[in-house]
Coordinates of C-alpha atoms in Angstrom, one line a residue:
M1 CA 24.5 19.9 5.1
A2 CA 27.2 21.4 2.9
D3 CA 27.0 18.5 0.4
F4 CA 23.2 18.7 0.2
S5 CA 22.5 20.4 -3.1
E6 CA 20.3 23.5 -3.2
K7 CA 18.0 21.7 -5.6
M8 CA 17.5 18.9 -3.1
R9 CA 16.7 21.5 -0.4
E10 CA 14.2 23.2 -2.7
E11 CA 12.5 19.8 -3.3
F12 CA 12.3 19.1 0.4
E13 CA 10.8 22.5 1.0
A14 CA 8.2 22.1 -1.8
W15 CA 7.3 18.7 -0.4
Y16 CA 7.0 20.1 3.2
L17 CA 4.8 22.9 2.1
A18 CA 2.5 20.7 0.0
S19 CA 2.3 18.1 2.8
M20 CA 1.5 20.7 5.5
V21 CA -1.3 22.2 3.3
E22 CA -2.7 18.7 2.5
L23 CA -2.6 17.7 6.1
L24 CA -3.7 20.9 7.9
G25 CA -5.3 23.0 5.1
K26 CA -4.4 26.1 3.2
G27 CA -4.4 28.3 6.3
V28 CA -1.2 26.8 7.5
R29 CA 0.8 27.7 4.4
D30 CA 2.1 31.1 5.7
Q31 CA 3.2 29.6 9.0
A32 CA 4.9 26.6 7.2
Q33 CA 6.8 29.1 5.0
K34 CA 7.9 31.0 8.1
N35 CA 9.1 27.8 9.7
L36 CA 11.3 27.2 6.6
A37 CA 12.6 30.7 6.6
W38 CA 13.5 30.5 10.3
T39 CA 17.2 29.5 10.2
R40 CA 20.2 29.4 12.5
D41 CA 23.5 31.3 11.8
D42 CA 24.8 28.3 9.9
G43 CA 21.9 28.2 7.6
T44 CA 20.2 25.1 9.0
Y45 CA 16.6 25.2 10.1
A46 CA 16.0 26.5 13.6
D47 CA 13.0 24.1 14.0
P48 CA 14.5 20.8 15.2
A49 CA 11.6 18.9 13.5
L50 CA 12.6 20.4 10.1
R51 CA 16.3 19.7 10.7
L52 CA 15.3 16.1 11.4
G53 CA 13.0 16.0 8.4
L54 CA 15.7 17.3 6.1
M55 CA 18.2 14.7 7.5
A56 CA 15.6 11.9 6.8
W57 CA 15.0 13.3 3.3
Q58 CA 18.7 13.4 2.6
A59 CA 19.2 9.9 3.9
S60 CA 16.3 8.5 1.9
R61 CA 17.8 10.0 -1.3
A62 CA 21.3 8.8 -0.5
A63 CA 19.9 5.3 0.0
V64 CA 18.6 5.1 -3.5
M65 CA 21.2 3.5 -5.7
V66 CA 20.6 3.2 -9.5
Q67 CA 22.1 0.1 -11.1
M68 CA 24.0 1.3 -14.2
P69 CA 25.1 -1.0 -17.0
Q70 CA 28.8 -1.5 -17.4
Q71 CA 30.7 0.5 -19.9
S72 CA 31.9 -1.2 -23.0
G73 CA 35.6 -1.5 -23.9
V74 CA 34.9 -0.9 -27.6
N75 CA 31.6 1.0 -28.0
L76 CA 32.4 4.7 -27.3
D77 CA 28.7 5.8 -28.0
W78 CA 27.6 3.3 -25.3
N79 CA 30.1 4.6 -22.9
Q80 CA 29.1 8.2 -23.5
A81 CA 25.4 7.3 -23.0
I82 CA 26.3 5.7 -19.6
R83 CA 28.3 8.8 -18.6
Y84 CA 25.2 11.0 -19.5
C85 CA 23.0 8.7 -17.4
I86 CA 25.4 8.9 -14.4
Q87 CA 25.4 12.7 -14.7
A88 CA 21.6 12.8 -14.7
V89 CA 21.3 10.4 -11.8
E90 CA 23.8 12.5 -9.8
A91 CA 22.0 15.7 -10.7
E92 CA 19.0 14.3 -8.9
G93 CA 21.0 13.7 -5.8
L94 CA 20.9 10.0 -6.2
G95 CA 23.8 7.5 -6.1
W96 CA 24.7 4.9 -8.6
K97 CA 26.7 1.7 -8.7
P98 CA 28.4 -0.2 -11.6

């Protein structure tokens, strides 16, 4: 889980809370937040279902690969734009391929 960005974990937790509230109602929100806060010494979720959910979330994000255009040998502005796109894709926790 060390390579899993904090932003991605926050996105997972926001999704989990919203999903639990949608599925079971607002009354479950406090318990869902306690489930997220309940962690083991290594910082992973103590709830096995949440650990599995986070693993699935991470795998689903890792499976998304954005096709990037090839860089140009002569157009430096194009190359810079591609590098900015790559940085934005990686910041979202997604992969890319040339």
